[in-house]
mmCIF file with all atom_site columns, C-alpha atoms in Angstrom:
data_model
loop_
_atom_site.group_PDB
_atom_site.id
_atom_site.type_symbol
_atom_site.label_atom_id
_atom_site.label_alt_id
_atom_site.label_comp_id
_atom_site.label_asym_id
_atom_site.label_entity_id
_atom_site.label_seq_id
_atom_site.pdbx_PDB_ins_code
_atom_site.Cartn_x
_atom_site.Cartn_y
_atom_site.Cartn_z
_atom_site.occupancy
_atom_site.B_iso_or_equiv
_atom_site.pdbx_formal_charge
_atom_site.auth_seq_id
_atom_site.auth_comp_id
_atom_site.auth_asym_id
_atom_site.auth_atom_id
_atom_site.pdbx_PDB_model_num
ATOM 1   C CA . MET S 1 1   ? -7.380  -3.003  13.714  1.00 39.00 ? 1   MET S CA 1
ATOM 2   C CA . SER S 1 2   ? -7.345  -6.098  14.139  1.00 40.00 ? 2   SER S CA 1
ATOM 3   C CA . SER S 1 3   ? -4.936  -7.614  17.276  1.00 38.00 ? 3   SER S CA 1
ATOM 4   C CA . THR S 1 4   ? -1.967  -8.976  15.490  1.00 45.00 ? 4   THR S CA 1
ATOM 5   C CA . THR S 1 5   ? 0.297   -6.535  14.237  1.00 53.00 ? 5   THR S CA 1
ATOM 6   C CA . SER S 1 6   ? 2.894   -8.723  12.653  1.00 61.00 ? 6   SER S CA 1
ATOM 7   C CA . SER S 1 7   ? 5.235   -6.973  10.910  1.00 75.00 ? 7   SER S CA 1
ATOM 8   C CA . PHE S 1 8   ? 4.207   -7.629  6.662   1.00 88.00 ? 8   PHE S CA 1
ATOM 9   C CA . PRO S 1 9   ? 6.155   -9.781  4.281   1.00 89.00 ? 9   PRO S CA 1
ATOM 10  C CA . GLU S 1 10  ? 8.692   -9.005  2.491   1.00 88.00 ? 10  GLU S CA 1
ATOM 11  C CA . ARG S 1 11  ? 7.494   -8.885  0.109   1.00 92.00 ? 11  ARG S CA 1
ATOM 12  C CA . ILE S 1 12  ? 3.696   -7.762  -1.328  1.00 95.00 ? 12  ILE S CA 1
ATOM 13  C CA . GLU S 1 13  ? 2.337   -8.777  -4.688  1.00 97.00 ? 13  GLU S CA 1
ATOM 14  C CA . LEU S 1 14  ? -1.896  -8.422  -5.442  1.00 98.00 ? 14  LEU S CA 1
ATOM 15  C CA . SER S 1 15  ? -3.508  -8.638  -8.972  1.00 98.00 ? 15  SER S CA 1
ATOM 16  C CA . GLY S 1 16  ? -6.786  -8.160  -9.915  1.00 98.00 ? 16  GLY S CA 1
ATOM 17  C CA . GLU S 1 17  ? -9.205  -5.073  -10.907 1.00 97.00 ? 17  GLU S CA 1
ATOM 18  C CA . GLY S 1 18  ? -6.559  -5.192  -14.190 1.00 98.00 ? 18  GLY S CA 1
ATOM 19  C CA . LEU S 1 19  ? -3.778  -4.078  -12.214 1.00 98.00 ? 19  LEU S CA 1
ATOM 20  C CA . VAL S 1 20  ? -0.476  -5.592  -10.517 1.00 98.00 ? 20  VAL S CA 1
ATOM 21  C CA . LEU S 1 21  ? 0.275   -3.846  -6.854  1.00 98.00 ? 21  LEU S CA 1
ATOM 22  C CA . ARG S 1 22  ? 4.238   -4.770  -6.632  1.00 98.00 ? 22  ARG S CA 1
ATOM 23  C CA . ASP S 1 23  ? 6.726   -3.714  -4.050  1.00 97.00 ? 23  ASP S CA 1
ATOM 24  C CA . TRP S 1 24  ? 8.602   -0.504  -5.393  1.00 97.00 ? 24  TRP S CA 1
ATOM 25  C CA . THR S 1 25  ? 12.268  -1.283  -6.570  1.00 96.00 ? 25  THR S CA 1
ATOM 26  C CA . GLU S 1 26  ? 15.916  0.027   -7.145  1.00 96.00 ? 26  GLU S CA 1
ATOM 27  C CA . ALA S 1 27  ? 14.891  0.377   -10.639 1.00 97.00 ? 27  ALA S CA 1
ATOM 28  C CA . ASP S 1 28  ? 11.423  2.357   -10.260 1.00 97.00 ? 28  ASP S CA 1
ATOM 29  C CA . LEU S 1 29  ? 13.365  4.212   -8.915  1.00 97.00 ? 29  LEU S CA 1
ATOM 30  C CA . ALA S 1 30  ? 14.310  7.466   -12.314 1.00 96.00 ? 30  ALA S CA 1
ATOM 31  C CA . ALA S 1 31  ? 10.390  6.766   -12.861 1.00 97.00 ? 31  ALA S CA 1
ATOM 32  C CA . MET S 1 32  ? 9.463   7.980   -8.870  1.00 97.00 ? 32  MET S CA 1
ATOM 33  C CA . PRO S 1 33  ? 10.056  12.184  -9.295  1.00 97.00 ? 33  PRO S CA 1
ATOM 34  C CA . GLU S 1 34  ? 7.514   12.198  -12.497 1.00 95.00 ? 34  GLU S CA 1
ATOM 35  C CA . LEU S 1 35  ? 5.288   10.328  -11.075 1.00 96.00 ? 35  LEU S CA 1
ATOM 36  C CA . PHE S 1 36  ? 5.134   12.689  -7.557  1.00 97.00 ? 36  PHE S CA 1
ATOM 37  C CA . ASP S 1 37  ? 6.831   15.949  -8.407  1.00 96.00 ? 37  ASP S CA 1
ATOM 38  C CA . HIS S 1 38  ? 3.582   17.383  -9.889  1.00 95.00 ? 38  HIS S CA 1
ATOM 39  C CA . PRO S 1 39  ? 1.764   20.391  -7.678  1.00 93.00 ? 39  PRO S CA 1
ATOM 40  C CA . ASP S 1 40  ? -1.163  17.953  -6.956  1.00 92.00 ? 40  ASP S CA 1
ATOM 41  C CA . ILE S 1 41  ? 0.895   15.945  -5.194  1.00 93.00 ? 41  ILE S CA 1
ATOM 42  C CA . ALA S 1 42  ? 2.226   18.636  -3.764  1.00 92.00 ? 42  ALA S CA 1
ATOM 43  C CA . TYR S 1 43  ? -0.916  19.885  -2.210  1.00 92.00 ? 43  TYR S CA 1
ATOM 44  C CA . TRP S 1 44  ? -2.610  17.453  -1.566  1.00 92.00 ? 44  TRP S CA 1
ATOM 45  C CA . THR S 1 45  ? -0.443  14.584  -0.048  1.00 91.00 ? 45  THR S CA 1
ATOM 46  C CA . PRO S 1 46  ? 2.131   14.999  2.388   1.00 90.00 ? 46  PRO S CA 1
ATOM 47  C CA . MET S 1 47  ? 5.701   14.118  -0.419  1.00 93.00 ? 47  MET S CA 1
ATOM 48  C CA . VAL S 1 48  ? 8.207   16.264  0.406   1.00 92.00 ? 48  VAL S CA 1
ATOM 49  C CA . SER S 1 49  ? 7.906   18.817  -2.752  1.00 93.00 ? 49  SER S CA 1
ATOM 50  C CA . PRO S 1 50  ? 10.383  19.269  -5.114  1.00 94.00 ? 50  PRO S CA 1
ATOM 51  C CA . PHE S 1 51  ? 10.208  15.368  -5.532  1.00 96.00 ? 51  PHE S CA 1
ATOM 52  C CA . ASP S 1 52  ? 13.523  14.484  -6.977  1.00 96.00 ? 52  ASP S CA 1
ATOM 53  C CA . ASN S 1 53  ? 15.791  11.222  -7.322  1.00 96.00 ? 53  ASN S CA 1
ATOM 54  C CA . ALA S 1 54  ? 16.952  12.508  -3.552  1.00 96.00 ? 54  ALA S CA 1
ATOM 55  C CA . ALA S 1 55  ? 13.552  12.209  -2.586  1.00 96.00 ? 55  ALA S CA 1
ATOM 56  C CA . ALA S 1 56  ? 12.861  8.690   -4.775  1.00 97.00 ? 56  ALA S CA 1
ATOM 57  C CA . ARG S 1 57  ? 15.766  7.366   -2.929  1.00 97.00 ? 57  ARG S CA 1
ATOM 58  C CA . ALA S 1 58  ? 14.820  8.433   0.817   1.00 96.00 ? 58  ALA S CA 1
ATOM 59  C CA . ARG S 1 59  ? 11.158  7.173   -0.147  1.00 95.00 ? 59  ARG S CA 1
ATOM 60  C CA . LEU S 1 60  ? 12.185  3.901   -0.542  1.00 96.00 ? 60  LEU S CA 1
ATOM 61  C CA . GLU S 1 61  ? 13.844  3.913   2.423   1.00 96.00 ? 61  GLU S CA 1
ATOM 62  C CA . ARG S 1 62  ? 11.619  4.660   4.461   1.00 93.00 ? 62  ARG S CA 1
ATOM 63  C CA . ASP S 1 63  ? 9.149   2.135   2.576   1.00 93.00 ? 63  ASP S CA 1
ATOM 64  C CA . ARG S 1 64  ? 10.614  -0.577  3.410   1.00 93.00 ? 64  ARG S CA 1
ATOM 65  C CA . GLN S 1 65  ? 11.675  1.175   7.446   1.00 93.00 ? 65  GLN S CA 1
ATOM 66  C CA . LEU S 1 66  ? 7.634   1.164   7.668   1.00 93.00 ? 66  LEU S CA 1
ATOM 67  C CA . ARG S 1 67  ? 7.612   -2.434  5.788   1.00 93.00 ? 67  ARG S CA 1
ATOM 68  C CA . ALA S 1 68  ? 9.726   -4.098  8.297   1.00 91.00 ? 68  ALA S CA 1
ATOM 69  C CA . ASP S 1 69  ? 7.956   -1.615  11.636  1.00 91.00 ? 69  ASP S CA 1
ATOM 70  C CA . GLY S 1 70  ? 4.887   -3.274  9.817   1.00 91.00 ? 70  GLY S CA 1
ATOM 71  C CA . THR S 1 71  ? 3.172   0.074   10.183  1.00 93.00 ? 71  THR S CA 1
ATOM 72  C CA . THR S 1 72  ? 3.098   0.757   6.553   1.00 95.00 ? 72  THR S CA 1
ATOM 73  C CA . ILE S 1 73  ? 3.261   -0.668  3.605   1.00 96.00 ? 73  ILE S CA 1
ATOM 74  C CA . LEU S 1 74  ? 3.972   1.524   -0.352  1.00 96.00 ? 74  LEU S CA 1
ATOM 75  C CA . LEU S 1 75  ? 2.888   -0.653  -3.504  1.00 98.00 ? 75  LEU S CA 1
ATOM 76  C CA . ALA S 1 76  ? 3.825   0.499   -7.080  1.00 98.00 ? 76  ALA S CA 1
ATOM 77  C CA . ILE S 1 77  ? 0.594   -0.119  -9.114  1.00 98.00 ? 77  ILE S CA 1
ATOM 78  C CA . THR S 1 78  ? 1.077   -1.049  -12.258 1.00 98.00 ? 78  THR S CA 1
ATOM 79  C CA . VAL S 1 79  ? -1.273  -2.475  -15.209 1.00 97.00 ? 79  VAL S CA 1
ATOM 80  C CA . ASP S 1 80  ? 1.146   -5.463  -15.476 1.00 96.00 ? 80  ASP S CA 1
ATOM 81  C CA . GLY S 1 81  ? 4.223   -5.562  -13.176 1.00 94.00 ? 81  GLY S CA 1
ATOM 82  C CA . GLY S 1 82  ? 6.290   -3.079  -15.293 1.00 96.00 ? 82  GLY S CA 1
ATOM 83  C CA . ALA S 1 83  ? 6.522   0.303   -15.484 1.00 97.00 ? 83  ALA S CA 1
ATOM 84  C CA . PRO S 1 84  ? 4.309   2.402   -12.304 1.00 98.00 ? 84  PRO S CA 1
ATOM 85  C CA . LEU S 1 85  ? 1.603   4.350   -13.085 1.00 98.00 ? 85  LEU S CA 1
ATOM 86  C CA . GLY S 1 86  ? 1.316   5.410   -8.842  1.00 98.00 ? 86  GLY S CA 1
ATOM 87  C CA . GLU S 1 87  ? 1.282   4.173   -5.598  1.00 97.00 ? 87  GLU S CA 1
ATOM 88  C CA . VAL S 1 88  ? -1.442  2.937   -2.986  1.00 98.00 ? 88  VAL S CA 1
ATOM 89  C CA . MET S 1 89  ? -0.693  2.631   0.548   1.00 97.00 ? 89  MET S CA 1
ATOM 90  C CA . LEU S 1 90  ? -1.703  0.654   3.218   1.00 97.00 ? 90  LEU S CA 1
ATOM 91  C CA . ARG S 1 91  ? -1.061  2.017   7.087   1.00 96.00 ? 91  ARG S CA 1
ATOM 92  C CA . ARG S 1 92  ? -2.590  0.353   11.124  1.00 92.00 ? 92  ARG S CA 1
ATOM 93  C CA . ALA S 1 93  ? -3.380  2.289   13.015  1.00 79.00 ? 93  ALA S CA 1
ATOM 94  C CA . SER S 1 94  ? -5.365  1.795   16.524  1.00 75.00 ? 94  SER S CA 1
ATOM 95  C CA . GLU S 1 95  ? -8.469  3.305   14.863  1.00 71.00 ? 95  GLU S CA 1
ATOM 96  C CA . GLY S 1 96  ? -7.556  0.958   12.062  1.00 78.00 ? 96  GLY S CA 1
ATOM 97  C CA . ALA S 1 97  ? -6.475  0.190   8.664   1.00 95.00 ? 97  ALA S CA 1
ATOM 98  C CA . GLU S 1 98  ? -5.556  3.769   6.702   1.00 97.00 ? 98  GLU S CA 1
ATOM 99  C CA . LEU S 1 99  ? -5.030  3.554   2.848   1.00 98.00 ? 99  LEU S CA 1
ATOM 100 C CA . GLY S 1 100 ? -3.638  6.841   -0.361  1.00 96.00 ? 100 GLY S CA 1
ATOM 101 C CA . TYR S 1 101 ? -2.424  6.628   -3.317  1.00 97.00 ? 101 TYR S CA 1
ATOM 102 C CA . ALA S 1 102 ? -1.420  8.528   -5.613  1.00 96.00 ? 102 ALA S CA 1
ATOM 103 C CA . ILE S 1 103 ? -1.324  8.443   -9.009  1.00 97.00 ? 103 ILE S CA 1
ATOM 104 C CA . GLY S 1 104 ? 1.418   10.481  -11.677 1.00 96.00 ? 104 GLY S CA 1
ATOM 105 C CA . PRO S 1 105 ? -0.326  12.691  -13.757 1.00 95.00 ? 105 PRO S CA 1
ATOM 106 C CA . ALA S 1 106 ? 0.384   11.463  -17.168 1.00 95.00 ? 106 ALA S CA 1
ATOM 107 C CA . HIS S 1 107 ? -1.853  8.134   -16.196 1.00 97.00 ? 107 HIS S CA 1
ATOM 108 C CA . ARG S 1 108 ? -4.749  9.683   -14.262 1.00 95.00 ? 108 ARG S CA 1
ATOM 109 C CA . GLY S 1 109 ? -8.296  9.224   -15.790 1.00 94.00 ? 109 GLY S CA 1
ATOM 110 C CA . GLN S 1 110 ? -8.725  5.922   -15.260 1.00 95.00 ? 110 GLN S CA 1
ATOM 111 C CA . GLY S 1 111 ? -10.043 4.321   -13.211 1.00 96.00 ? 111 GLY S CA 1
ATOM 112 C CA . LEU S 1 112 ? -6.860  3.248   -11.606 1.00 98.00 ? 112 LEU S CA 1
ATOM 113 C CA . ALA S 1 113 ? -7.152  4.635   -8.488  1.00 97.00 ? 113 ALA S CA 1
ATOM 114 C CA . ALA S 1 114 ? -9.951  3.457   -7.195  1.00 98.00 ? 114 ALA S CA 1
ATOM 115 C CA . ARG S 1 115 ? -9.260  -0.265  -8.251  1.00 98.00 ? 115 ARG S CA 1
ATOM 116 C CA . ALA S 1 116 ? -5.848  0.274   -6.577  1.00 98.00 ? 116 ALA S CA 1
ATOM 117 C CA . VAL S 1 117 ? -7.764  1.397   -3.240  1.00 98.00 ? 117 VAL S CA 1
ATOM 118 C CA . ARG S 1 118 ? -10.460 -1.969  -4.067  1.00 98.00 ? 118 ARG S CA 1
ATOM 119 C CA . VAL S 1 119 ? -7.392  -4.307  -4.711  1.00 98.00 ? 119 VAL S CA 1
ATOM 120 C CA . MET S 1 120 ? -5.659  -3.002  -1.106  1.00 98.00 ? 120 MET S CA 1
ATOM 121 C CA . ALA S 1 121 ? -9.163  -3.298  0.641   1.00 97.00 ? 121 ALA S CA 1
ATOM 122 C CA . ALA S 1 122 ? -9.640  -6.203  0.327   1.00 97.00 ? 122 ALA S CA 1
ATOM 123 C CA . TYR S 1 123 ? -5.868  -7.578  1.218   1.00 97.00 ? 123 TYR S CA 1
ATOM 124 C CA . ALA S 1 124 ? -6.716  -5.691  4.141   1.00 96.00 ? 124 ALA S CA 1
ATOM 125 C CA . PHE S 1 125 ? -9.781  -7.674  4.769   1.00 95.00 ? 125 PHE S CA 1
ATOM 126 C CA . GLU S 1 126 ? -8.381  -10.632 4.001   1.00 95.00 ? 126 GLU S CA 1
ATOM 127 C CA . GLN S 1 127 ? -4.828  -11.120 4.492   1.00 94.00 ? 127 GLN S CA 1
ATOM 128 C CA . LEU S 1 128 ? -5.070  -8.549  8.043   1.00 93.00 ? 128 LEU S CA 1
ATOM 129 C CA . GLY S 1 129 ? -8.264  -9.253  9.465   1.00 93.00 ? 129 GLY S CA 1
ATOM 130 C CA . GLU S 1 130 ? -9.325  -6.089  9.326   1.00 94.00 ? 130 GLU S CA 1
ATOM 131 C CA . ARG S 1 131 ? -13.339 -4.915  9.892   1.00 93.00 ? 131 ARG S CA 1
ATOM 132 C CA . GLN S 1 132 ? -13.450 -1.069  8.174   1.00 95.00 ? 132 GLN S CA 1
ATOM 133 C CA . VAL S 1 133 ? -10.297 0.752   6.312   1.00 97.00 ? 133 VAL S CA 1
ATOM 134 C CA . ILE S 1 134 ? -10.525 4.228   6.303   1.00 97.00 ? 134 ILE S CA 1
ATOM 135 C CA . LEU S 1 135 ? -9.722  6.933   3.417   1.00 97.00 ? 135 LEU S CA 1
ATOM 136 C CA . GLU S 1 136 ? -8.879  10.045  5.159   1.00 96.00 ? 136 GLU S CA 1
ATOM 137 C CA . LEU S 1 137 ? -10.188 12.754  2.661   1.00 96.00 ? 137 LEU S CA 1
ATOM 138 C CA . GLU S 1 138 ? -9.365  16.871  2.162   1.00 95.00 ? 138 GLU S CA 1
ATOM 139 C CA . ALA S 1 139 ? -13.634 17.791  0.966   1.00 92.00 ? 139 ALA S CA 1
ATOM 140 C CA . GLU S 1 140 ? -12.429 19.916  -1.287  1.00 94.00 ? 140 GLU S CA 1
ATOM 141 C CA . ASN S 1 141 ? -10.197 17.315  -3.344  1.00 95.00 ? 141 ASN S CA 1
ATOM 142 C CA . ALA S 1 142 ? -12.948 16.050  -5.669  1.00 95.00 ? 142 ALA S CA 1
ATOM 143 C CA . ALA S 1 143 ? -10.551 13.962  -7.213  1.00 94.00 ? 143 ALA S CA 1
ATOM 144 C CA . SER S 1 144 ? -9.947  12.077  -4.187  1.00 96.00 ? 144 SER S CA 1
ATOM 145 C CA . VAL S 1 145 ? -14.049 12.575  -3.069  1.00 97.00 ? 145 VAL S CA 1
ATOM 146 C CA . ALA S 1 146 ? -14.668 10.774  -6.896  1.00 96.00 ? 146 ALA S CA 1
ATOM 147 C CA . VAL S 1 147 ? -12.020 7.907   -5.974  1.00 97.00 ? 147 VAL S CA 1
ATOM 148 C CA . ALA S 1 148 ? -13.284 7.156   -2.653  1.00 97.00 ? 148 ALA S CA 1
ATOM 149 C CA . THR S 1 149 ? -17.296 6.769   -4.291  1.00 98.00 ? 149 THR S CA 1
ATOM 150 C CA . LYS S 1 150 ? -16.304 5.079   -7.389  1.00 97.00 ? 150 LYS S CA 1
ATOM 151 C CA . ALA S 1 151 ? -13.806 2.189   -4.537  1.00 97.00 ? 151 ALA S CA 1
ATOM 152 C CA . GLY S 1 152 ? -17.403 1.728   -2.925  1.00 97.00 ? 152 GLY S CA 1
ATOM 153 C CA . PHE S 1 153 ? -16.495 4.513   0.668   1.00 98.00 ? 153 PHE S CA 1
ATOM 154 C CA . ARG S 1 154 ? -19.205 6.358   2.038   1.00 97.00 ? 154 ARG S CA 1
ATOM 155 C CA . LEU S 1 155 ? -18.081 9.210   4.599   1.00 97.00 ? 155 LEU S CA 1
ATOM 156 C CA . LEU S 1 156 ? -18.278 8.651   7.871   1.00 96.00 ? 156 LEU S CA 1
ATOM 157 C CA . ASP S 1 157 ? -20.284 10.696  11.138  1.00 96.00 ? 157 ASP S CA 1
ATOM 158 C CA . VAL S 1 158 ? -17.132 11.685  12.828  1.00 95.00 ? 158 VAL S CA 1
ATOM 159 C CA . PRO S 1 159 ? -15.270 14.280  13.600  1.00 95.00 ? 159 PRO S CA 1
ATOM 160 C CA . LEU S 1 160 ? -13.035 16.144  10.553  1.00 95.00 ? 160 LEU S CA 1
ATOM 161 C CA . ILE S 1 161 ? -9.613  16.095  11.537  1.00 94.00 ? 161 ILE S CA 1
ATOM 162 C CA . MET S 1 162 ? -7.712  19.241  11.748  1.00 96.00 ? 162 MET S CA 1
ATOM 163 C CA . GLY S 1 163 ? -4.526  20.312  11.379  1.00 94.00 ? 163 GLY S CA 1
ATOM 164 C CA . GLU S 1 164 ? -1.304  21.737  8.978   1.00 93.00 ? 164 GLU S CA 1
ATOM 165 C CA . GLU S 1 165 ? 0.878   19.941  6.978   1.00 90.00 ? 165 GLU S CA 1
ATOM 166 C CA . LYS S 1 166 ? 3.965   22.420  4.725   1.00 89.00 ? 166 LYS S CA 1
ATOM 167 C CA . GLY S 1 167 ? 2.562   25.300  6.543   1.00 89.00 ? 167 GLY S CA 1
ATOM 168 C CA . ARG S 1 168 ? -1.802  25.195  4.853   1.00 91.00 ? 168 ARG S CA 1
ATOM 169 C CA . PRO S 1 169 ? -4.041  24.174  7.296   1.00 94.00 ? 169 PRO S CA 1
ATOM 170 C CA . PHE S 1 170 ? -6.424  21.063  6.122   1.00 94.00 ? 170 PHE S CA 1
ATOM 171 C CA . ALA S 1 171 ? -9.583  19.687  7.598   1.00 95.00 ? 171 ALA S CA 1
ATOM 172 C CA . LEU S 1 172 ? -9.830  15.529  6.596   1.00 96.00 ? 172 LEU S CA 1
ATOM 173 C CA . GLN S 1 173 ? -13.140 14.294  6.120   1.00 96.00 ? 173 GLN S CA 1
ATOM 174 C CA . THR S 1 174 ? -13.286 9.854   7.194   1.00 96.00 ? 174 THR S CA 1
ATOM 175 C CA . TRP S 1 175 ? -14.499 7.567   4.793   1.00 97.00 ? 175 TRP S CA 1
ATOM 176 C CA . GLY S 1 176 ? -14.917 3.408   5.208   1.00 96.00 ? 176 GLY S CA 1
ATOM 177 C CA . LEU S 1 177 ? -15.222 1.071   4.334   1.00 96.00 ? 177 LEU S CA 1
ATOM 178 C CA . ASP S 1 178 ? -16.553 -2.661  5.439   1.00 95.00 ? 178 ASP S CA 1
ATOM 179 C CA . ARG S 1 179 ? -15.773 -5.819  5.022   1.00 94.00 ? 179 ARG S CA 1
ATOM 180 C CA . PRO S 1 180 ? -18.689 -7.609  2.899   1.00 89.00 ? 180 PRO S CA 1
#
């Protein structure tokens, strides 16, 4: 982890790989349930389920609080700065910068997650001074393992992270990408 944990900028917009990663706004609230209220997202992520309008509002408020705390940023994945297609996250922790993502079901199969992860990793390296970024994934989540591989991450030789979420046990592998 970098030696500074200063707050993130109030507004962030990142471009690259044919994407624009931008802040979530009030105008996105109506689109969020369509993106995140899906059995795959409920199963593989800690997002609440069902993901309804109240969950969207709570997520936007939590996003703003985490940003202000300097720990986490959540950005909408778009191709042109317009309609959100999914989300990418960067979380600062004692072990370094962790990335995460979720793509709306209607927008999968376009390489959005791998591209968004690469753009966010570049931000972590260039703007935050991180030496490594990580993904924590379940080995059984073939789509996420494919994203990690496409984005250039490698499986790290570290112990599995064991836990339980929503009454379901999980074992997370740690994948890493080093600063170029």
